[in-house]
PDB file of C-alpha atoms in Angstrom:
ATOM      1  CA  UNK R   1     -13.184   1.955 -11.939  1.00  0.00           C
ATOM      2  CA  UNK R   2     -10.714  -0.703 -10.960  1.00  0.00           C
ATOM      3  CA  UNK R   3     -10.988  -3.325  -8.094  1.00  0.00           C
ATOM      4  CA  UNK R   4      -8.737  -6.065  -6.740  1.00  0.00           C
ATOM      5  CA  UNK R   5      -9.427  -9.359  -5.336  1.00  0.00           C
ATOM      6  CA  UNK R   6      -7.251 -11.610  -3.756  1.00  0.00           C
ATOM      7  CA  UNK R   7      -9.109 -14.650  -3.075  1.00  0.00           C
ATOM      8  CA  UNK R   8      -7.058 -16.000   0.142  1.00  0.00           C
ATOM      9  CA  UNK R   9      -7.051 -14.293   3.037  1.00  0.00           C
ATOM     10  CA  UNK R  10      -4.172 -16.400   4.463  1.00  0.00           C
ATOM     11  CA  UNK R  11      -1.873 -19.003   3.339  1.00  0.00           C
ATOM     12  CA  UNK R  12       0.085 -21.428   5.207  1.00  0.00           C
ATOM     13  CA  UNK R  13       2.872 -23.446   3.709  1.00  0.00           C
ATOM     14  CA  UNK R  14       5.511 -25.387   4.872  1.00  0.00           C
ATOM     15  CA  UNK R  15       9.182 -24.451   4.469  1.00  0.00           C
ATOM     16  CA  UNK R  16      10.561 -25.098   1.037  1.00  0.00           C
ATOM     17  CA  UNK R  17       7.214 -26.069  -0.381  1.00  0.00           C
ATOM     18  CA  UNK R  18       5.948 -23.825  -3.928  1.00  0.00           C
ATOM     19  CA  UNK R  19       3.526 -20.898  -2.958  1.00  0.00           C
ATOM     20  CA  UNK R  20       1.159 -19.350  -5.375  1.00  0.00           C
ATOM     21  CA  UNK R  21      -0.963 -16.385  -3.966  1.00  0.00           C
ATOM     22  CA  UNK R  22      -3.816 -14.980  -6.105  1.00  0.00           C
ATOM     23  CA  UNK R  23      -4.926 -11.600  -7.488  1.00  0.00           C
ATOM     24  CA  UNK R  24      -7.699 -11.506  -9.527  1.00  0.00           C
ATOM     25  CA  UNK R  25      -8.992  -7.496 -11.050  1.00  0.00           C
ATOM     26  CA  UNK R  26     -11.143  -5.802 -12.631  1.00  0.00           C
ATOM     27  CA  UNK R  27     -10.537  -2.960 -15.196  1.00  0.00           C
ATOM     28  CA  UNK R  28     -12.297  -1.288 -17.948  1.00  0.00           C
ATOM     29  CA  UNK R  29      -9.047   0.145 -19.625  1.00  0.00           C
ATOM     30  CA  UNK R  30      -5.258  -1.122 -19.806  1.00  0.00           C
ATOM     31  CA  UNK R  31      -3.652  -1.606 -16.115  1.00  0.00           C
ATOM     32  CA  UNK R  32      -0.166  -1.592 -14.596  1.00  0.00           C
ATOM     33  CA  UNK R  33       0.120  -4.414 -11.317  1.00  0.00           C
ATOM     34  CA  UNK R  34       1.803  -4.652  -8.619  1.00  0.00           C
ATOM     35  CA  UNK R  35       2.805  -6.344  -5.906  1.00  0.00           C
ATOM     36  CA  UNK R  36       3.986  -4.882  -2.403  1.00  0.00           C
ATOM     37  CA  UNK R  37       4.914  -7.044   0.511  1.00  0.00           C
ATOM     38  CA  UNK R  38       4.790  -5.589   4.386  1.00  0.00           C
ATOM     39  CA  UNK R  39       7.100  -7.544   6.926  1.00  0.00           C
ATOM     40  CA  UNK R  40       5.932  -6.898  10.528  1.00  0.00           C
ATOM     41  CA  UNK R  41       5.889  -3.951  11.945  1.00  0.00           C
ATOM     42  CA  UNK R  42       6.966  -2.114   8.587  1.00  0.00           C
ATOM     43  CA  UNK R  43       5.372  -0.703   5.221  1.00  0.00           C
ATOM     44  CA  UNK R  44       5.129  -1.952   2.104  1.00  0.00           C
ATOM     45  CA  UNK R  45       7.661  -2.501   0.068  1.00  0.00           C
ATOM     46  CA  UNK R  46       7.472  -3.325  -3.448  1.00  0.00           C
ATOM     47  CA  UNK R  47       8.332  -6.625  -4.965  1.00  0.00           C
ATOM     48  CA  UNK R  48       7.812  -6.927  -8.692  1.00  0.00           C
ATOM     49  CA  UNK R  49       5.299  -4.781 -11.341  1.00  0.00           C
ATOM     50  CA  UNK R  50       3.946  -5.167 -14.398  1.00  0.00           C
ATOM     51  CA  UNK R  51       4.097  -2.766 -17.323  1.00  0.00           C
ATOM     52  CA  UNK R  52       3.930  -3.744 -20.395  1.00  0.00           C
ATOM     53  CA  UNK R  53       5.731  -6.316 -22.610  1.00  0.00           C
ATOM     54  CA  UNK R  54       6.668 -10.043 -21.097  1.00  0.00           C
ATOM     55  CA  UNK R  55       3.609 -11.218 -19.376  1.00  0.00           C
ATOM     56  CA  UNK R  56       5.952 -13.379 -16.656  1.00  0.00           C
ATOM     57  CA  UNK R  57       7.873 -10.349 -14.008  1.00  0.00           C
ATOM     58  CA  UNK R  58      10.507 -11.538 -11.712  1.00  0.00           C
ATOM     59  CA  UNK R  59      11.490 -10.282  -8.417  1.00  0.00           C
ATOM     60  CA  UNK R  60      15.212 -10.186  -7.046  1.00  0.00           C
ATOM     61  CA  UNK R  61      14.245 -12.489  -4.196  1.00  0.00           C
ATOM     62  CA  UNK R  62      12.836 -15.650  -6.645  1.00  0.00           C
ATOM     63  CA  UNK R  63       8.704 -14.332  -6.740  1.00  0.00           C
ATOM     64  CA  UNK R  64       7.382 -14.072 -10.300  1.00  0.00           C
ATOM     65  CA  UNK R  65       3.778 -13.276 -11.135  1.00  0.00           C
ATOM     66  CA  UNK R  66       2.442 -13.886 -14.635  1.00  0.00           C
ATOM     67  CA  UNK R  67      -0.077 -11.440 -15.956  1.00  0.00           C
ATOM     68  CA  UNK R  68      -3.015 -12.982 -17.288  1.00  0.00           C
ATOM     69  CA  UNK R  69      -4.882 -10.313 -19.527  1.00  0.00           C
ATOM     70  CA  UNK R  70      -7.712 -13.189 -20.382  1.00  0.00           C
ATOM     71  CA  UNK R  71      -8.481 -14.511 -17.399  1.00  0.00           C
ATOM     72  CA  UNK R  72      -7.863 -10.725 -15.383  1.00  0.00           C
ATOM     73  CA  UNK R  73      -5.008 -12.180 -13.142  1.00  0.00           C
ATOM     74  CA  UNK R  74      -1.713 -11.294 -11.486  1.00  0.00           C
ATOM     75  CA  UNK R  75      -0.871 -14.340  -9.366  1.00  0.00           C
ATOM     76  CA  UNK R  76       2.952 -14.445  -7.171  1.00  0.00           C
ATOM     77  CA  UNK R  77       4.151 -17.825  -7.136  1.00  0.00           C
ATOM     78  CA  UNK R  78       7.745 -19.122  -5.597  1.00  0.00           C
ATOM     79  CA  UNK R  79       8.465 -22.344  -6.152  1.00  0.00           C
ATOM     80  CA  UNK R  80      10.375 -22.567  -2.422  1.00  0.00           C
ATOM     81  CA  UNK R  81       9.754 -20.323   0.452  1.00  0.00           C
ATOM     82  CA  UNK R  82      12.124 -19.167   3.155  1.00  0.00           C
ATOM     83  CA  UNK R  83      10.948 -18.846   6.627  1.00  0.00           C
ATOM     84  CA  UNK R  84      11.810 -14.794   5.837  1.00  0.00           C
ATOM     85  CA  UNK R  85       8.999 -14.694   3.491  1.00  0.00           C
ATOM     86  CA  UNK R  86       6.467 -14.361   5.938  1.00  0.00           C
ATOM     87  CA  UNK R  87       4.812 -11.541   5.171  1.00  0.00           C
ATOM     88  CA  UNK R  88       1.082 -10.339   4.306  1.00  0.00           C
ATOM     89  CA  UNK R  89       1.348  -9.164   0.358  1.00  0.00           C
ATOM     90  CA  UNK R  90      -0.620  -7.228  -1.283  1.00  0.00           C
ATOM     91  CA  UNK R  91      -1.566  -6.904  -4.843  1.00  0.00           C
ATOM     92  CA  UNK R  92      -2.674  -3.552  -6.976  1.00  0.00           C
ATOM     93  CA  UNK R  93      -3.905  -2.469  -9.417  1.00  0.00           C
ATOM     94  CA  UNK R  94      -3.467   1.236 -11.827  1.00  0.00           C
ATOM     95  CA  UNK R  95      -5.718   2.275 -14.370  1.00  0.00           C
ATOM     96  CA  UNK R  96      -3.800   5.401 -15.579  1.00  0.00           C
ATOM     97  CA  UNK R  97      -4.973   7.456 -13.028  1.00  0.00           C
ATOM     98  CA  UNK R  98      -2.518   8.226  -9.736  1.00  0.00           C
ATOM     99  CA  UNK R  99      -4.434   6.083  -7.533  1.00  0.00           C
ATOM    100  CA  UNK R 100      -3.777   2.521  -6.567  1.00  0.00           C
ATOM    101  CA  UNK R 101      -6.466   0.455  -5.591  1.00  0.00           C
ATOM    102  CA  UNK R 102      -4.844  -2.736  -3.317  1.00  0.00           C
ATOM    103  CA  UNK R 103      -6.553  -6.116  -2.506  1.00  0.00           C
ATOM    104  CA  UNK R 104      -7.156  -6.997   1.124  1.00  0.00           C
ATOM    105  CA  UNK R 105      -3.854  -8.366   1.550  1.00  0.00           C
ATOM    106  CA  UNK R 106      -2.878 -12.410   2.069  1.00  0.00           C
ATOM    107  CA  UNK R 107      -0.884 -13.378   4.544  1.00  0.00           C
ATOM    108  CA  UNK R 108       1.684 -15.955   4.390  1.00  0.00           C
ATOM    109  CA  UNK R 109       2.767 -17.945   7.056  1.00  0.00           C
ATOM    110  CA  UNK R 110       6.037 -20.368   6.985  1.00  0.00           C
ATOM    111  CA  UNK R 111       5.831 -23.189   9.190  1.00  0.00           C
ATOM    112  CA  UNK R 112       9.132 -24.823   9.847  1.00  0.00           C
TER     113      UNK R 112
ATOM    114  CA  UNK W   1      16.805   5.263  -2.473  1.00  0.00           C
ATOM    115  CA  UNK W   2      13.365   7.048  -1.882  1.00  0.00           C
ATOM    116  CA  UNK W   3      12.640   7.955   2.318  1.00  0.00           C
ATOM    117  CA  UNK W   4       8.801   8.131   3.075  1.00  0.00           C
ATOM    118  CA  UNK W   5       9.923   9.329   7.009  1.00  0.00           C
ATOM    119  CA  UNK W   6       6.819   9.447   9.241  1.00  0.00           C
ATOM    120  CA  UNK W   7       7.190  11.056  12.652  1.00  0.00           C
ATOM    121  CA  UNK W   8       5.880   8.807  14.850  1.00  0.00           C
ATOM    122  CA  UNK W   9       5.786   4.864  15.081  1.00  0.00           C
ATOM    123  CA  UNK W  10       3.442   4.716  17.864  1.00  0.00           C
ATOM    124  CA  UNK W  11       0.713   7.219  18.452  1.00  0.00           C
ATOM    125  CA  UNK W  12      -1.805   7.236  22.247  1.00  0.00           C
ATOM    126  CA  UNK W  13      -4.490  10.162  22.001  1.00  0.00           C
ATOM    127  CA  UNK W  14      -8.165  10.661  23.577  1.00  0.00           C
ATOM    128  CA  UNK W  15     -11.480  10.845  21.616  1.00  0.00           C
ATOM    129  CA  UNK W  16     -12.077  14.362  20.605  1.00  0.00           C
ATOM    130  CA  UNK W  17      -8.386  15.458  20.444  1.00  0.00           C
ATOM    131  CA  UNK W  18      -7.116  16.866  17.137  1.00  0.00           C
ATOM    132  CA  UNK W  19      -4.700  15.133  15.974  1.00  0.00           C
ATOM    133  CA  UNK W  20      -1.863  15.514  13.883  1.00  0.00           C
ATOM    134  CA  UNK W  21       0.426  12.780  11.184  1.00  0.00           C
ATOM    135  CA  UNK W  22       3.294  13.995   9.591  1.00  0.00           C
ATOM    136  CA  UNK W  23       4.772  12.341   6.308  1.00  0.00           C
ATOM    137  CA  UNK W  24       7.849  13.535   4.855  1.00  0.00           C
ATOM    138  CA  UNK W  25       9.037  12.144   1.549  1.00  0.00           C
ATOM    139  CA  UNK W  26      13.299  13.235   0.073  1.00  0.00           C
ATOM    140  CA  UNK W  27      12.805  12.208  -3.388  1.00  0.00           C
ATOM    141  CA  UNK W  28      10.565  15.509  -5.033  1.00  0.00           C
ATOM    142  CA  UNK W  29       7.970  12.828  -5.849  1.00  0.00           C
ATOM    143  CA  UNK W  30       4.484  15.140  -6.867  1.00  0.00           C
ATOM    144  CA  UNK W  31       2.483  12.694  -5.787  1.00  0.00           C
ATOM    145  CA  UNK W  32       1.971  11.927  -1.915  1.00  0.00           C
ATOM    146  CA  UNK W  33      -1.066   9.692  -0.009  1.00  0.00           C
ATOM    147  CA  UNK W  34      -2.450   8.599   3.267  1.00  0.00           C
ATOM    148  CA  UNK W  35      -3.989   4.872   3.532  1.00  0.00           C
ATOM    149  CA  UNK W  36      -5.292   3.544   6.727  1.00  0.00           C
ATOM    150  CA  UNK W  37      -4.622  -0.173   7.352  1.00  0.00           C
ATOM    151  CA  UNK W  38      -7.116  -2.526   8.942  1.00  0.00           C
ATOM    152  CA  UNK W  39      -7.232  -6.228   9.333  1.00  0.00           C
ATOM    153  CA  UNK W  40      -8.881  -7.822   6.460  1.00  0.00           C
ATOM    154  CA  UNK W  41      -9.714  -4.791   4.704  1.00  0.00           C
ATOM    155  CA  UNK W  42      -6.303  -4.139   2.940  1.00  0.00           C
ATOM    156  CA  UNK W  43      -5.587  -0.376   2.058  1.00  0.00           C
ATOM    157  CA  UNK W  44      -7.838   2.375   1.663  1.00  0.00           C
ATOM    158  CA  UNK W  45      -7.267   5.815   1.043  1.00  0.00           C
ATOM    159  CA  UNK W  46      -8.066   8.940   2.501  1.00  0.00           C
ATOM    160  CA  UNK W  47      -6.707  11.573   0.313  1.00  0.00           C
ATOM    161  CA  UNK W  48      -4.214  12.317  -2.133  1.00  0.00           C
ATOM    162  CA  UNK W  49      -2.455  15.399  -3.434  1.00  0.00           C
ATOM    163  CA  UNK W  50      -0.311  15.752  -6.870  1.00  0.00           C
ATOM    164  CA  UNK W  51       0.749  19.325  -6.077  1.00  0.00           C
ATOM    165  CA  UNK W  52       1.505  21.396  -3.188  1.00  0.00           C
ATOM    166  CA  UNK W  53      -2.043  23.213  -1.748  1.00  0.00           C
ATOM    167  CA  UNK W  54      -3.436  20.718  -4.010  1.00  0.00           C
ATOM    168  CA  UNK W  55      -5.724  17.986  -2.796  1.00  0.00           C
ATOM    169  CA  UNK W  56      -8.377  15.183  -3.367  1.00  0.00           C
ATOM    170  CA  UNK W  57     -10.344  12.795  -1.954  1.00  0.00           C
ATOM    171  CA  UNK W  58      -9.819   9.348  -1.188  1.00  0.00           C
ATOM    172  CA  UNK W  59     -12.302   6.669  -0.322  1.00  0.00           C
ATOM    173  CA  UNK W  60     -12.981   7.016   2.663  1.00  0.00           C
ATOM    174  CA  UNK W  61     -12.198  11.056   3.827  1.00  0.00           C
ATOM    175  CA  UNK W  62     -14.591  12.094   6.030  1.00  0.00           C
ATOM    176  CA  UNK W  63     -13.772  12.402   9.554  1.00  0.00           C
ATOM    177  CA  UNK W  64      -9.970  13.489   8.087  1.00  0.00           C
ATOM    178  CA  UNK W  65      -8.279  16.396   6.674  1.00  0.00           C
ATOM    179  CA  UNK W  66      -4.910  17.101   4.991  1.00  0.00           C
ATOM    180  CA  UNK W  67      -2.750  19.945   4.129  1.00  0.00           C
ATOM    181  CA  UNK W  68       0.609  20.060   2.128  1.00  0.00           C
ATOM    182  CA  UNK W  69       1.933  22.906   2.316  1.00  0.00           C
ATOM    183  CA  UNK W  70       5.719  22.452   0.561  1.00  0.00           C
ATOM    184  CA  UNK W  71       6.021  19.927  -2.042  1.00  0.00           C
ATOM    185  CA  UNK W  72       8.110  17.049   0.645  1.00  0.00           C
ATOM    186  CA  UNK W  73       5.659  16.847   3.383  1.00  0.00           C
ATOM    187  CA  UNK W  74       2.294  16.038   3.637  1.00  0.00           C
ATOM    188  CA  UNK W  75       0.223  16.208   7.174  1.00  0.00           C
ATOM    189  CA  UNK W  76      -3.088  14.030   7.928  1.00  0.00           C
ATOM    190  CA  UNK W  77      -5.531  16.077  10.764  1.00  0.00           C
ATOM    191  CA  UNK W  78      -7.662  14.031  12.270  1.00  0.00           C
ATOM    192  CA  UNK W  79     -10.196  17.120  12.991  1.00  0.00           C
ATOM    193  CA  UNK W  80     -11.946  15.131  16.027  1.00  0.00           C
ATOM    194  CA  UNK W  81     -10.707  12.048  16.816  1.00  0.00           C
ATOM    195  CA  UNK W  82     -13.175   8.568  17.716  1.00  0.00           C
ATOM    196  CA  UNK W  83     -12.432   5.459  18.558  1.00  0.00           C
ATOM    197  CA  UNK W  84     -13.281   4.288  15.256  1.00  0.00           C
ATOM    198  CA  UNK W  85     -10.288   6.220  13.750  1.00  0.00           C
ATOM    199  CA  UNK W  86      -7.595   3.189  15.719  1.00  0.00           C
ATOM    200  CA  UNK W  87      -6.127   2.148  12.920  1.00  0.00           C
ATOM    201  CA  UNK W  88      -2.515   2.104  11.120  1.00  0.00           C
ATOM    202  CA  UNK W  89      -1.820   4.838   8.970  1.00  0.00           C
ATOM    203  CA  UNK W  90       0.305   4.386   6.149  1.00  0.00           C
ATOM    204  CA  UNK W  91       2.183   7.732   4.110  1.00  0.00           C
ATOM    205  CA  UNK W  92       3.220   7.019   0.141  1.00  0.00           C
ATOM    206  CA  UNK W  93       4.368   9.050  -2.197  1.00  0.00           C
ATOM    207  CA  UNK W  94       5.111   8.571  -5.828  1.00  0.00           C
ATOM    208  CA  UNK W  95       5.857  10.500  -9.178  1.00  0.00           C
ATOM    209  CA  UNK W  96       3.206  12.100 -11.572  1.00  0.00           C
ATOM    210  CA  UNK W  97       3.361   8.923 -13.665  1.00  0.00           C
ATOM    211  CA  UNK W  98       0.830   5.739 -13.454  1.00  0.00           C
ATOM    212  CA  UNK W  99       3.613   3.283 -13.860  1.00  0.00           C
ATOM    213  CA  UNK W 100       5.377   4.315 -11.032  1.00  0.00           C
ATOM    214  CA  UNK W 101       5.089   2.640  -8.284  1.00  0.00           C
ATOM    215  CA  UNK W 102       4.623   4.317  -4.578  1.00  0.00           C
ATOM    216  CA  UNK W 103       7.094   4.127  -2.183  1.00  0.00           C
ATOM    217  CA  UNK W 104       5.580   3.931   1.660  1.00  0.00           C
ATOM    218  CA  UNK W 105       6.504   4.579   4.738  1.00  0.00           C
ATOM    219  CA  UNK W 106       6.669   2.183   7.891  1.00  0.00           C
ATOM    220  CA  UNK W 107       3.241   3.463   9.455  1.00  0.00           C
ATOM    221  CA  UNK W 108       2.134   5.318  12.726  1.00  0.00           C
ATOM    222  CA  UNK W 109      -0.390   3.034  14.591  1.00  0.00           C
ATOM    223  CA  UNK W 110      -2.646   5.130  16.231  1.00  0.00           C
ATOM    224  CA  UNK W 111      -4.594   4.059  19.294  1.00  0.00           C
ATOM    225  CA  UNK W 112      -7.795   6.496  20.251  1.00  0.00           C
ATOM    226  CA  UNK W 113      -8.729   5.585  23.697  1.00  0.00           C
TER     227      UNK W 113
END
């Protein structure tokens, strides 16, 4: 069985300033990660995944997350937010079965 | 691009009402899910299904049912509804592959008064 953890509940950061949110999980065979992000009052998109191959993913928007098979880690970093990255993101986590099992979400909040 | 349409954004119904939450995906994905969505507790699913009249349970199914009966839509039946069943509701689908990632729709919140 798989589980997530993402070990901050909320985030707050001013404007231009580097972000890193964490994802730590737990797996007893190879994974595939991901990250989704939900703006208000919508449902979650996707913003970057990890497969297989280069250990550092990069989304179209400037997140990355480096997978960390030692240490059992997926952390998204940006090294300047935008006021239209607020957001609660969510990271998860596929063991080869269909099912994704998601972290309790971190929400990021841009102050000005 | 993949549409996850659900048919209601908004959702007001009374305790013991049976309710009904209808997800319809356009991209022949196999794979389609219902989450629910509550503050602090991230996503946790109710059921799956890979295959049409096919179906399994999630984490957290009881009080729910489901029923897909063509492959592009997939309904959630709340058999009884409580109060404790106000949450937000989130459809996905995906395709029969691990790697791929599940595309979501934008939610029904559903209030149980």
């Amino acid at each position: 069985a798989q589980s997530v953890t993402q070990l901050d509940s909320q985030v707050p950061v001013f404007e231009e300033a580097p972000v890193e949110l964490r994802c730590n999980y737990s797996s007893s065979v190879s994974v595939y990660l991901f990250w989704y992000v939900q703006y208000p009052n919508q449902g979650l998109q996707l913003l970057l995944k990890y497969l297989s191959g280069s250990t550092l993913v990069e989304s179209i928007n400037g997140f990355e997350a480096e997978f960390n098979k030692s240490q059992t880690s997926f952390h998204l970093r940006k090294p300047s937010v935008h006021i239209s990255d607020t957001a609660e993101y969510f990271c998860a986590v596929s063991g080869g079965a269909q099912k994704l099992v998601f972290g309790q979400g971190t929400r990021l909040t841009i102050n000005p | 691009d993949v549409k996850v349409t659900q048919s209601s954004r908004y959702l007001v119904k009374r305790t013991g009402e049976k309710v009904f939450l209808e997800c319809v995906q356009d991209m022949d994905h196999e794979n389609m899910f219902w989450y629910r969505q509550d503050p602090g507790l991230g996503l946790r699913l109710i059921y799956f299904s890979y295959d049409v009249k096919m179906k399994e349970k999630g984490d957290i199914p009881e009080g729910y049912s489901v029923s897909r009966e063509k492959k592009e839509r997939f309904s959630l039946i709340l058999e009884s509804a409580s109060t404790n069943q106000t949450s937000m509701y989130l459809c996905a689908s995906s395709l029969l592959v691990p790697s791929q990632p599940q595309h979501f729709g934008d939610g029904t919140r559903l209030s149980i008064l």
